[in-house]
Tab-separated table of C-alpha atoms and ligand atoms in Angstrom:
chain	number	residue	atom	x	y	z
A	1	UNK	CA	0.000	0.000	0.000
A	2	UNK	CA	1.256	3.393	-1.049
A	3	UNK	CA	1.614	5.837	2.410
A	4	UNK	CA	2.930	8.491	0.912
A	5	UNK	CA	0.748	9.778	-1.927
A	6	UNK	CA	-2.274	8.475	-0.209
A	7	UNK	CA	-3.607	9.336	3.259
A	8	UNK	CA	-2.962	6.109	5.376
A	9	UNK	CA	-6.769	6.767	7.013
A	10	UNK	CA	-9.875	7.809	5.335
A	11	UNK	CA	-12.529	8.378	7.866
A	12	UNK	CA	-16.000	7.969	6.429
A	13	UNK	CA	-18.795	10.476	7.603
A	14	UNK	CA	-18.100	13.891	9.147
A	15	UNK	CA	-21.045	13.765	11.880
A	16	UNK	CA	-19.493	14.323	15.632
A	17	UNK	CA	-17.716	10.982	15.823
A	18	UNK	CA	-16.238	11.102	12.588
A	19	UNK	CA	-14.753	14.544	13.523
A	20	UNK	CA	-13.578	13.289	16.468
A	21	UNK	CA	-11.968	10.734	14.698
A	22	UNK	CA	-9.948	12.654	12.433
A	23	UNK	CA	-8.669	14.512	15.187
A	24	UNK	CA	-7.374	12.204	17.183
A	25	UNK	CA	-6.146	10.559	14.377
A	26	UNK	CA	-3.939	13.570	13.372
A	27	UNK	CA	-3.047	13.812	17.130
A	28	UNK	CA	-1.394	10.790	16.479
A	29	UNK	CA	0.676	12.300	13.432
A	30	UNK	CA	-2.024	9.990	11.039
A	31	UNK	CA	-2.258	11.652	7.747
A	32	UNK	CA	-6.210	11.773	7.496
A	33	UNK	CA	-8.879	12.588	4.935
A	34	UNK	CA	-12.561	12.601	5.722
A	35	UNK	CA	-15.437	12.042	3.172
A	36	UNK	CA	-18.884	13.665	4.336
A	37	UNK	CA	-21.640	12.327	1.806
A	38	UNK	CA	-23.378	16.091	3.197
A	39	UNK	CA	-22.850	19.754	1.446
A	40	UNK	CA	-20.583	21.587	4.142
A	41	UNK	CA	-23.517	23.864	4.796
A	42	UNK	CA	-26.106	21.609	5.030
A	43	UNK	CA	-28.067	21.975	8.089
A	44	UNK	CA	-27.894	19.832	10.853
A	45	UNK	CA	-30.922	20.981	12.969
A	46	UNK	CA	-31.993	20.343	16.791
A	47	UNK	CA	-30.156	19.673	20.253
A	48	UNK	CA	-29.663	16.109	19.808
A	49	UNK	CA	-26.448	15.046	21.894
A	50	UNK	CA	-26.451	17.763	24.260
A	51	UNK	CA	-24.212	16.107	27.180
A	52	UNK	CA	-20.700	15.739	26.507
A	53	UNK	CA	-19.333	13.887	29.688
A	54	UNK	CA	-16.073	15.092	31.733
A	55	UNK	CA	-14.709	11.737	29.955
A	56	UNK	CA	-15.187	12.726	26.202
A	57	UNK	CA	-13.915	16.499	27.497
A	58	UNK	CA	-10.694	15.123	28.680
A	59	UNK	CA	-10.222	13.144	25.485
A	60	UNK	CA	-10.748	16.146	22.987
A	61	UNK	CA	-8.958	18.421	24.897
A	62	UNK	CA	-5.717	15.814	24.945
A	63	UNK	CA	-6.247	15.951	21.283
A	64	UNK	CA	-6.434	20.289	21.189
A	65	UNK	CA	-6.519	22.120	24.371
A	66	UNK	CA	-8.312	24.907	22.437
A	67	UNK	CA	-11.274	22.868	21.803
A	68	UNK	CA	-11.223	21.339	25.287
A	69	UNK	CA	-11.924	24.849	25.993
A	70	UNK	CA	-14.045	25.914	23.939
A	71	UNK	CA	-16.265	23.256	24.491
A	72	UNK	CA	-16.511	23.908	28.336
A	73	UNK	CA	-17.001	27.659	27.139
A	74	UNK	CA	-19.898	26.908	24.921
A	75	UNK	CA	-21.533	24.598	27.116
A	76	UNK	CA	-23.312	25.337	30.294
A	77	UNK	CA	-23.143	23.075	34.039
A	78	UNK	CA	-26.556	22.824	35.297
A	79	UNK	CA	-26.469	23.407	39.245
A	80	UNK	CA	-29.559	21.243	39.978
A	81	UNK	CA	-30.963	18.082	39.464
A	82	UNK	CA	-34.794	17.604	41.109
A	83	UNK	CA	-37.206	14.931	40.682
A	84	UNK	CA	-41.316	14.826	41.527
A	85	UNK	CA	-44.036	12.103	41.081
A	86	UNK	CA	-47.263	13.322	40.133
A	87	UNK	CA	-46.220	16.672	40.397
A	88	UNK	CA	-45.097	16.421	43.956
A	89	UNK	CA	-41.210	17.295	44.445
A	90	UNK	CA	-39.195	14.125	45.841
A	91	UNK	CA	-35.937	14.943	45.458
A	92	UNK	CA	-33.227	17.435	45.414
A	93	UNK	CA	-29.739	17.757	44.673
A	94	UNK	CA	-27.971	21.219	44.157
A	95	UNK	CA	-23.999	21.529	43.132
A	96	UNK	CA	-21.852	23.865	43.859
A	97	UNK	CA	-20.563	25.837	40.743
A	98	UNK	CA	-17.381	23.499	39.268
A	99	UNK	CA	-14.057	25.279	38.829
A	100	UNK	CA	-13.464	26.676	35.171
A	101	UNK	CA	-10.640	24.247	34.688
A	102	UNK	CA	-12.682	20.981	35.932
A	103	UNK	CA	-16.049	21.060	34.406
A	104	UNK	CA	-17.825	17.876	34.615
A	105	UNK	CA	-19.999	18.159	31.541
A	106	UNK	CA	-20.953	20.650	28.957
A	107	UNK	CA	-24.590	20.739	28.161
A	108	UNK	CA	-24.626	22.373	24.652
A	109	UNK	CA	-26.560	21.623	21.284
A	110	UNK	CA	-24.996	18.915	19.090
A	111	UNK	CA	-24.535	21.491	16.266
A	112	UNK	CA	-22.526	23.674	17.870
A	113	UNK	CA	-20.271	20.939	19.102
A	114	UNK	CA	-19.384	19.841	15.760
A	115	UNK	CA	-18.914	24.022	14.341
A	116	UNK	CA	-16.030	23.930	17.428
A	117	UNK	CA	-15.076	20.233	15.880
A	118	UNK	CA	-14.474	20.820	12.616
A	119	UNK	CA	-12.658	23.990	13.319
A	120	UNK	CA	-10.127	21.611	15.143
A	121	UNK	CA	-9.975	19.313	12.466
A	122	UNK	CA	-9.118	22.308	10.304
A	123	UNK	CA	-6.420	23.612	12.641
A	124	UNK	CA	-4.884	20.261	12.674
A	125	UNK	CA	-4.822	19.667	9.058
A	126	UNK	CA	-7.544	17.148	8.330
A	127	UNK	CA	-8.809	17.358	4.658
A	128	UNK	CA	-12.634	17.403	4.393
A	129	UNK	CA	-14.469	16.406	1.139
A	130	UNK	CA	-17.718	17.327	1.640
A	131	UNK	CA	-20.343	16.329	-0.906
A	132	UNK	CA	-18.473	12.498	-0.885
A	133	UNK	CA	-21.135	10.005	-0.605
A	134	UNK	CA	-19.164	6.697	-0.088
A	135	UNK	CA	-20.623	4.331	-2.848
A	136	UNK	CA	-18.387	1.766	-2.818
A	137	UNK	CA	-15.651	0.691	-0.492
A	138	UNK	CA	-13.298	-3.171	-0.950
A	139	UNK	CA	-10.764	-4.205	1.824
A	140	UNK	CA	-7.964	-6.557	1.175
A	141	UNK	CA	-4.724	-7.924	3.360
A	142	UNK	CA	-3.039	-4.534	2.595
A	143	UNK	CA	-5.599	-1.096	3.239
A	144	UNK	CA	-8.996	-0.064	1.667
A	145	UNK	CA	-10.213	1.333	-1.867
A	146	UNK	CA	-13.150	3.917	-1.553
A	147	UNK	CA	-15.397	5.029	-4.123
A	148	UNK	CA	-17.349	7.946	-4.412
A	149	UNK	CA	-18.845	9.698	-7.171
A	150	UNK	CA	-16.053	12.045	-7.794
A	151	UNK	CA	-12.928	10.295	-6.994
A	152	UNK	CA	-11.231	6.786	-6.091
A	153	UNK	CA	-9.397	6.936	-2.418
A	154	UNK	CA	-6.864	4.566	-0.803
A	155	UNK	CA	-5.400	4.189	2.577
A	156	UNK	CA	-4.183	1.905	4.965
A	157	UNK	CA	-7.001	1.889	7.004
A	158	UNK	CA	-10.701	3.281	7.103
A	159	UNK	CA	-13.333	4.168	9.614
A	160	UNK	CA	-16.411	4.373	9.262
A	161	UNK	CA	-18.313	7.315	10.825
A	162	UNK	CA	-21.767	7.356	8.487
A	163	UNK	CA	-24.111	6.774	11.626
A	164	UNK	CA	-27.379	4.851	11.652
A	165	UNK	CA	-27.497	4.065	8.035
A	166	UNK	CA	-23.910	2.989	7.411
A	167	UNK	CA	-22.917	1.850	3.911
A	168	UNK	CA	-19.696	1.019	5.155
A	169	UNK	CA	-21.297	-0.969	7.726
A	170	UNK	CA	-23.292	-2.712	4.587
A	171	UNK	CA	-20.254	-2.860	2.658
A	172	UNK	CA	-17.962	-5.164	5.123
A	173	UNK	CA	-21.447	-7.341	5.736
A	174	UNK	CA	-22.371	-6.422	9.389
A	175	UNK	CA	-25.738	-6.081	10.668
A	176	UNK	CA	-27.148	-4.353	13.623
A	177	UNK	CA	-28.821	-6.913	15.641
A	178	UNK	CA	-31.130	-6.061	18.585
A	179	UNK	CA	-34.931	-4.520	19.871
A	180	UNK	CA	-36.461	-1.455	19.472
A	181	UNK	CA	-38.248	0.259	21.816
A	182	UNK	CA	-42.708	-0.338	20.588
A	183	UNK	CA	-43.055	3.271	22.654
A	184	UNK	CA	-42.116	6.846	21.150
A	185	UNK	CA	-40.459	9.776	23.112
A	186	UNK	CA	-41.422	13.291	21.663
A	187	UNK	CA	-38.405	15.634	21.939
A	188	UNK	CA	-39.063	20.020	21.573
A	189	UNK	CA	-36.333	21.984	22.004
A	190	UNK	CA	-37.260	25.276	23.550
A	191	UNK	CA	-35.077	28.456	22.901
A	192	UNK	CA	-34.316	31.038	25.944
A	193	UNK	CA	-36.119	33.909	26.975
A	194	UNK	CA	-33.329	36.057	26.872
A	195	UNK	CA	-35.952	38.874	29.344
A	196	UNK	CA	-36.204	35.313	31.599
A	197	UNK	CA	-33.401	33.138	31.841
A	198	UNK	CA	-34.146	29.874	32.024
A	199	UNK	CA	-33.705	27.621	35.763
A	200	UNK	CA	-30.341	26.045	34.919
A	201	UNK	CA	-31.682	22.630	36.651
A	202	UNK	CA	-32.323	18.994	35.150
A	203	UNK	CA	-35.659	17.901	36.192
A	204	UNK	CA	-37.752	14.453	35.935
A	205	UNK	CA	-41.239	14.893	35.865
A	206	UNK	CA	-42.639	10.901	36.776
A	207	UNK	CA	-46.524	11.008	35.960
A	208	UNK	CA	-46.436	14.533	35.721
A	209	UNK	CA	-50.715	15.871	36.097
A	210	UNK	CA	-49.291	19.171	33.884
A	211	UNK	CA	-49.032	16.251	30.934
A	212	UNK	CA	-51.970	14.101	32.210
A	213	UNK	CA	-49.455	11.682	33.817
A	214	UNK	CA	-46.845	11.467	31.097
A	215	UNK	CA	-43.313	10.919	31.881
A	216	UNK	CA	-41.537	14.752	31.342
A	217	UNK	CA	-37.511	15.474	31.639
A	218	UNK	CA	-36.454	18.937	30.896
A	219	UNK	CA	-32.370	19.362	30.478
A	220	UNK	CA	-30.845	22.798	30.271
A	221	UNK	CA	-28.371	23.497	27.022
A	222	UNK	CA	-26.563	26.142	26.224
A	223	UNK	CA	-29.452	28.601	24.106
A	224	UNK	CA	-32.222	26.749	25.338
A	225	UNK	CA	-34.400	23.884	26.970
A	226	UNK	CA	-34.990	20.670	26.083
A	227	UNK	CA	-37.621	18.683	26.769
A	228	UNK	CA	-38.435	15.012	26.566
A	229	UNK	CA	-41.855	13.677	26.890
A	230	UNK	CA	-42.506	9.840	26.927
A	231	UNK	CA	-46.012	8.889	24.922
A	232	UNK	CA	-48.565	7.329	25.703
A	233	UNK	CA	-49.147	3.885	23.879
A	234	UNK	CA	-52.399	5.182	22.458
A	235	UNK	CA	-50.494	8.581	21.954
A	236	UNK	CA	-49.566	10.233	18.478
A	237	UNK	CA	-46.909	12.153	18.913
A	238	UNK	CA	-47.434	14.321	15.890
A	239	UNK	CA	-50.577	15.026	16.714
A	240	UNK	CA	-48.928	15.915	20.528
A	241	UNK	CA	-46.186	18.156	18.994
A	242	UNK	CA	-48.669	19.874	17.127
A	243	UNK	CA	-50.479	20.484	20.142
A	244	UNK	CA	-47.734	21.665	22.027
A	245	UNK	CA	-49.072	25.459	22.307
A	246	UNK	CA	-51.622	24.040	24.600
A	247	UNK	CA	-49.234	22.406	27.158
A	248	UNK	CA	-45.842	23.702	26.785
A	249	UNK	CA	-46.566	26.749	28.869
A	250	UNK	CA	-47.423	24.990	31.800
A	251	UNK	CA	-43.590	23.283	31.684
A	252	UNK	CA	-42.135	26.854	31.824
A	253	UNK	CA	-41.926	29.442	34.119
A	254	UNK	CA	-44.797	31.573	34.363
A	255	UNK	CA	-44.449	34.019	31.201
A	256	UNK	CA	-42.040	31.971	29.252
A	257	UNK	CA	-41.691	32.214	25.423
A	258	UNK	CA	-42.562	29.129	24.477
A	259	UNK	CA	-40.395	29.416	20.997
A	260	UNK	CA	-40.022	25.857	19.777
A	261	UNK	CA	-36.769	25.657	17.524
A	262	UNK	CA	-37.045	22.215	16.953
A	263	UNK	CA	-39.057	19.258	17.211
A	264	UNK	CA	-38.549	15.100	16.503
A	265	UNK	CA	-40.142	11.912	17.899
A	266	UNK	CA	-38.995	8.142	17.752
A	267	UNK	CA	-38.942	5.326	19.071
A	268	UNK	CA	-35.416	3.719	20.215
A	269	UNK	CA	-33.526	1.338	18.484
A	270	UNK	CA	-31.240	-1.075	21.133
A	271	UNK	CA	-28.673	-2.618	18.330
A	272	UNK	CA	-25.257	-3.182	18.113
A	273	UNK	CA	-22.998	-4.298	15.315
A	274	UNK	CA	-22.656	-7.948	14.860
A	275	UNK	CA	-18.613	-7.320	14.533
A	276	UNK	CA	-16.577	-3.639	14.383
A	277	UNK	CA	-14.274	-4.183	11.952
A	278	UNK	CA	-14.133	-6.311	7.985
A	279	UNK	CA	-12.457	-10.261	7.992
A	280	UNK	CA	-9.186	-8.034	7.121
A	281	UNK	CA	-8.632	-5.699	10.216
A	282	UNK	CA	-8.699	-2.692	7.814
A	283	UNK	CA	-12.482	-1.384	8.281
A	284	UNK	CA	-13.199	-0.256	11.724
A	285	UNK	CA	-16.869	1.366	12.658
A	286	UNK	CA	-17.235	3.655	15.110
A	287	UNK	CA	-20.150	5.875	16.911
A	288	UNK	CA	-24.104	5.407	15.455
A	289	UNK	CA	-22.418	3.142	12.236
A	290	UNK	CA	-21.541	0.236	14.635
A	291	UNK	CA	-24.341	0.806	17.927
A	292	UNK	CA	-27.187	2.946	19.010
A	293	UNK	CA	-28.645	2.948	22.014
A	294	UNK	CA	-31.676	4.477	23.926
A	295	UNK	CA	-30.761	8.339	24.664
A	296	UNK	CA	-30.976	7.779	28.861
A	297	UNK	CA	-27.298	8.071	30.200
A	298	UNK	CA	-25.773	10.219	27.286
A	299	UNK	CA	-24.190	6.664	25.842
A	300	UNK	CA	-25.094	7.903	22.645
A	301	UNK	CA	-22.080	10.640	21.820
A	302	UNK	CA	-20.305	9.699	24.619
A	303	UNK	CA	-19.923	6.461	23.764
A	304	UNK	CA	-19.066	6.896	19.904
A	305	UNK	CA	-15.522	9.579	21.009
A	306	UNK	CA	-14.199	6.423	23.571
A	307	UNK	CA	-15.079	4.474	19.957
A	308	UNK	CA	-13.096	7.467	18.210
A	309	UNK	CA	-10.266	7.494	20.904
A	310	UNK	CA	-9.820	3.248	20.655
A	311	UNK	CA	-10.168	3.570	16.410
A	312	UNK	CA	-7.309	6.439	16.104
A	313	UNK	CA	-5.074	3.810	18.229
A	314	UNK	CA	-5.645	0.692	16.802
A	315	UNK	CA	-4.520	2.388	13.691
A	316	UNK	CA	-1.322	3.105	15.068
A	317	UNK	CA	-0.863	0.125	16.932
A	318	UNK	CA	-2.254	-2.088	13.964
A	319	UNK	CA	-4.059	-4.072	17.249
A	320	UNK	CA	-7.614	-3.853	15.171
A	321	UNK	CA	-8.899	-7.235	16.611
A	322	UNK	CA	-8.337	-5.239	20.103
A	323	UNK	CA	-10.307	-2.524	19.466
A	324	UNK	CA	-13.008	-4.740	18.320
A	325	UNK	CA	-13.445	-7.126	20.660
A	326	UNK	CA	-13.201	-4.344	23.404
A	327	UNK	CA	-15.811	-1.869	22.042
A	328	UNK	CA	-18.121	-4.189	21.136
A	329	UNK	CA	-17.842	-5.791	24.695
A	330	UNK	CA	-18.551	-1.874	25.543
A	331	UNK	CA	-21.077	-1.348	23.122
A	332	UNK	CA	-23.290	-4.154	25.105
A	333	UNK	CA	-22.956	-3.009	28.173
A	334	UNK	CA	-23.621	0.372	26.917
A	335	UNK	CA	-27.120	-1.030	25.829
A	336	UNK	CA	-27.467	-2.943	28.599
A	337	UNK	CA	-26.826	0.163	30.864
A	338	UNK	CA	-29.377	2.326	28.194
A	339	UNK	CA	-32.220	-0.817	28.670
A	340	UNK	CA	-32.506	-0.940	32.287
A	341	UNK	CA	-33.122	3.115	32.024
A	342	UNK	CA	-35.423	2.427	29.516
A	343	UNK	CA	-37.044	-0.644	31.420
A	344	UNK	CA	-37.512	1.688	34.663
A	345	UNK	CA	-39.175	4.674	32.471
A	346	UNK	CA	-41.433	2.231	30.330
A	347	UNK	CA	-42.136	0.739	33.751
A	348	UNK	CA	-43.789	-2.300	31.484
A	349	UNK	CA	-43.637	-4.805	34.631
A	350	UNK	CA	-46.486	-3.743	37.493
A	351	UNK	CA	-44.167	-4.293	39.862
A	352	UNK	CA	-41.942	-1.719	38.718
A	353	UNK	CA	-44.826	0.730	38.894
A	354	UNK	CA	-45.641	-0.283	42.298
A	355	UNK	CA	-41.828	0.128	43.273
A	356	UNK	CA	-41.766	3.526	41.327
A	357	UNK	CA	-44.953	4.395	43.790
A	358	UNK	CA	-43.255	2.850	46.926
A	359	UNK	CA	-40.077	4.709	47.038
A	360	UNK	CA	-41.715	8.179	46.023
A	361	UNK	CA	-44.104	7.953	49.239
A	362	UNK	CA	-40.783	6.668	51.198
A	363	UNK	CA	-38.789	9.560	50.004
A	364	UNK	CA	-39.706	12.513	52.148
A	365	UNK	CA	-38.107	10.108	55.170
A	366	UNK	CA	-35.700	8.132	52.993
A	367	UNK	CA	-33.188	10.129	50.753
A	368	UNK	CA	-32.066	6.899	49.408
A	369	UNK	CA	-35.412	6.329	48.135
A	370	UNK	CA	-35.737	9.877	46.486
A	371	UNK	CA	-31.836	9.443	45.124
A	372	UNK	CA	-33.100	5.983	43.664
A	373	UNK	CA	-35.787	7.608	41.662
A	374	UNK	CA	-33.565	10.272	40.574
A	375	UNK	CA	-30.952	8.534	39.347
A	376	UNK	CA	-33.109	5.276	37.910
A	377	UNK	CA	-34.236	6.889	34.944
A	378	UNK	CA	-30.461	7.008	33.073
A	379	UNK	CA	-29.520	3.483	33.765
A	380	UNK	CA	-26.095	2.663	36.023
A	381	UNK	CA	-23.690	5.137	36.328
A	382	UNK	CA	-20.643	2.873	35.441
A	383	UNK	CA	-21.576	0.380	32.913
A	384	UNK	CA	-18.073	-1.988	34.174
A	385	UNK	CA	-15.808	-0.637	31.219
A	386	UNK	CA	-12.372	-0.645	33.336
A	387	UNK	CA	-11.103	2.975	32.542
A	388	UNK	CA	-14.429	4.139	31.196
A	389	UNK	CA	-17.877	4.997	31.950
A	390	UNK	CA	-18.856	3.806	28.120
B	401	LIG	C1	-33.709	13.158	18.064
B	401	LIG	C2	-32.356	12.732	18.550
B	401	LIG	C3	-32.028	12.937	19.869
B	401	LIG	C4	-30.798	12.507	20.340
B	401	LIG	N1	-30.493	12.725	21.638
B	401	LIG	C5	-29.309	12.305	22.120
B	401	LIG	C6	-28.945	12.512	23.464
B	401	LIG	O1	-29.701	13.102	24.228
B	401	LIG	N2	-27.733	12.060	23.905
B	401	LIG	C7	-26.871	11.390	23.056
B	401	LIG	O2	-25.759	11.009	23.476
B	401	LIG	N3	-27.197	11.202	21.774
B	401	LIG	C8	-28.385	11.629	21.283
B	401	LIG	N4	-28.695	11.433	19.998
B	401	LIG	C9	-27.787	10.669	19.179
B	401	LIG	C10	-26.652	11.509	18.643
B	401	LIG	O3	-27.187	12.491	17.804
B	401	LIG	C11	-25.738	10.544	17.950
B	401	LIG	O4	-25.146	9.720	18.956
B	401	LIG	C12	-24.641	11.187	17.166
B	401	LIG	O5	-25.113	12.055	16.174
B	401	LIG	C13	-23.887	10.062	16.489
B	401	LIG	O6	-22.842	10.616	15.809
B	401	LIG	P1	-22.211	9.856	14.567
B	401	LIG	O7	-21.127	10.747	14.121
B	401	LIG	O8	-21.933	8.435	14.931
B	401	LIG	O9	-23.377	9.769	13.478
B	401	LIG	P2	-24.117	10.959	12.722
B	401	LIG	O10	-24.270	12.154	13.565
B	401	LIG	O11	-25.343	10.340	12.135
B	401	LIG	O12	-23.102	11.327	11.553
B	401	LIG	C14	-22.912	10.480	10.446
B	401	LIG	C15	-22.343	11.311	9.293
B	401	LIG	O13	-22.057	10.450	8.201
B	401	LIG	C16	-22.547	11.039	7.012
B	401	LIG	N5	-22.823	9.956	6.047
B	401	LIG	C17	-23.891	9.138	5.990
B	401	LIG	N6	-23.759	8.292	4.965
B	401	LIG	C18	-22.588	8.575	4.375
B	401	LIG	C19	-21.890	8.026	3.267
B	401	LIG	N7	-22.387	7.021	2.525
B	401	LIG	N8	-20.687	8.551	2.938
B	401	LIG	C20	-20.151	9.582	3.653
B	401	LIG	N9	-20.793	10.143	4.708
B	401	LIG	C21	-21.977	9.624	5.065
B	401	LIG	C22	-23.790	11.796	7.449
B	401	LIG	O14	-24.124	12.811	6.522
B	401	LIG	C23	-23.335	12.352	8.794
B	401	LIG	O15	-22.680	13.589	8.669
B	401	LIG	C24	-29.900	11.860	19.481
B	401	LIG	C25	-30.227	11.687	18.133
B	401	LIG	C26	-31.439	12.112	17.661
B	401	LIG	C27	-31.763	11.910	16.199
């Protein structure tokens, strides 16, 4: 394979992981080019991944201090975390402001996250081709040939960033195997008030009576609120975001703008790749091309830079098998970790209802009731990935 007129990695989608990717790949003196099937000013609308963990900080910022701060700059800490049950308040935790240099999140829309990403990747020296659908992509013993409609690539090695719908994923012959959620989550995102700053606290709303006893979190961003409301089986959520002029006020503070920027529903897919990487050890997938997973716990994002971080070194290394067999033992527990949030919020079982019920009348005398419900609804906090919470 030729290194020196050729990149030796082409990294396959420019969405956040695939950014990530090529940055930590040039950290690691890689010579990278990226191929983004998307126009460079398409738009990429809504909050999406809004919580990048203290984790996938640390890891960007090793890569460029710059964007470590930026990120953290852009971003907001929410102070607050409260939960109710039927609109009675169970829980409270407050936090006392983090120090600028040890934030441990940034809650900021997805969007802007990748603006501050690709200006890394441009500082670094990644190439971007933007408007380079991959069409066709063949591994072999020695590196990769990639095809898209304007040009023939070659490299070493390639990975493949292209999210839910991979076509490298397609083109090596993996499938995603696994459930998907039968009930749908409507997600608004709700700009600021600029006269009325919004409370910069994460709240969980169990059978809230403002949504006639709907599930309701609302998360803080940077710019605005977001707000996640689990359906009803009989619900359509269409019909629900349409509707939200009706109930949307009663979420906010008195007086509240209630300017929706942005609006989505689905229904979560639980699937992981049947393998990360092609029968040669040249194609490895990383982020939403090899796993996704429901939202709860932030496993999402967070998940596909410690994917980005283990890709960039395997390249080096050439220890491919490694990275496969260790983030796909990840990627389950990730889901794992993202089901048993999901199980506790669907709450199919009746007895998880009547614990649910239980520990909120137990909490005004038991704070490890009222810490139980808080926490419940994003799954365990370490999903047992030595060195990693995904
Ligand atoms: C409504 C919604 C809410 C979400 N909420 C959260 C959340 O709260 N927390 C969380 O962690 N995550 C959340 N996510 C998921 C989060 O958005 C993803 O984890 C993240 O975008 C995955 O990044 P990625 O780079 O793997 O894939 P993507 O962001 O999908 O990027 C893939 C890129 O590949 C490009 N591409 C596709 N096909 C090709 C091709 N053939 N050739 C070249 N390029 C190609 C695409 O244009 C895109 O730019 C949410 C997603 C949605 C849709």
């Amino acid at each position: 394979m030729n290194t020196t007129a050729t990149p030796s990695v082409l990294v396959l989608g420019a969405g956040p992981v695939g950014l990530a990717t090529a940055l930590l790949l040039r950290a690691r003196g890689s010579a990278v080019t990226v191929l983004e099937a998307a126009a460079e000013d398409a738009p990429r609308p809504g909050s999406r991944a809004i919580f990048l963990h203290r984790q996938s900080l640390a890891t960007l910022a090793a890569a460029d201090p710059v964007l470590g701060t930026e990120l953290v700059a852009a971003g907001l800490v929410w102070g607050a975390r409260c939960t109710s049950y039927e609109g009675r308040e169970i829980h409270r935790r407050t936090y006392p402001p983090p120090p600028a240099d040890r934030a441990p999140f940034s809650s900021l829309p997805q969007p802007v996250m990748e603006e501050l990403l690709r200006a890394a990747c441009r500082r670094a020296g990644a190439e971007i081709h933007w408007g380079a659908p991959v069409t066709g992509l063949v591994s072999s013993p020695d590196g990769v040939a990639v095809r898209t409609p304007q040009a023939g690539h070659r490299a070493a090695y390639a990975v493949g960033c292209d999210g839910a719908r991979s076509a490298v994923r397609r083109a090596i012959g993996v499938r995603l195997r696994g459930p998907r959620s039968p009930h749908a989550f409507l997600v608004l995102d709700v700009a600021d008030d600029p006269g009325r700053p919004l409370p910069r606290e994460r709240a969980f709303h169990y059978r809230d009576p403002r949504m006639a006893g709907r599930n309701v979190l609302t998360v803080p961003f940077r710019g605005g609120l977001r707000v996640d409301v689990q359906c009803r089986p009989d619900d359509d959520p269409e019909a629900l975001a349409g509707a939200a002029a009706d109930w949307l006020p009663g979420l906010l503070p008195d007086g509240h703008a209630c300017a929706v920027t942005w609006s989505s529903h689905y229904r979560f897919q639980q699937v992981v790749a049947d393998g990360l990487t092609d029968r040669y050890g040249r194609v490895l997938l990383a982020g939403e091309a090899g796993h996704l997973f429901a939202p709860f716990g932030a496993r999402g994002l967070n998940s596909g830079i410690a994917d980005a971080a283990a890709a960039a070194a395997a390249t080096v290394t050439g220890d491919v098998a490694g990275f496969a067999a260790a983030r796909h033992r990840a990627a389950l527990l990730n889901r794992q970790a993202a089901g048993c949030a999901l199980a506790h919020l669907t709450a199919a079982a009746p007895w998880r209802h009547a614990a649910q019920r239980l520990a909120a009348a137990a909490a005004p005398c038991s704070r490890r009731a009222g810490s139980w419900l808080d926490r419940a609804p994003y799954g365990p906090r370490d999903a047992g990935i030595p060195g990693s919470r995904y």
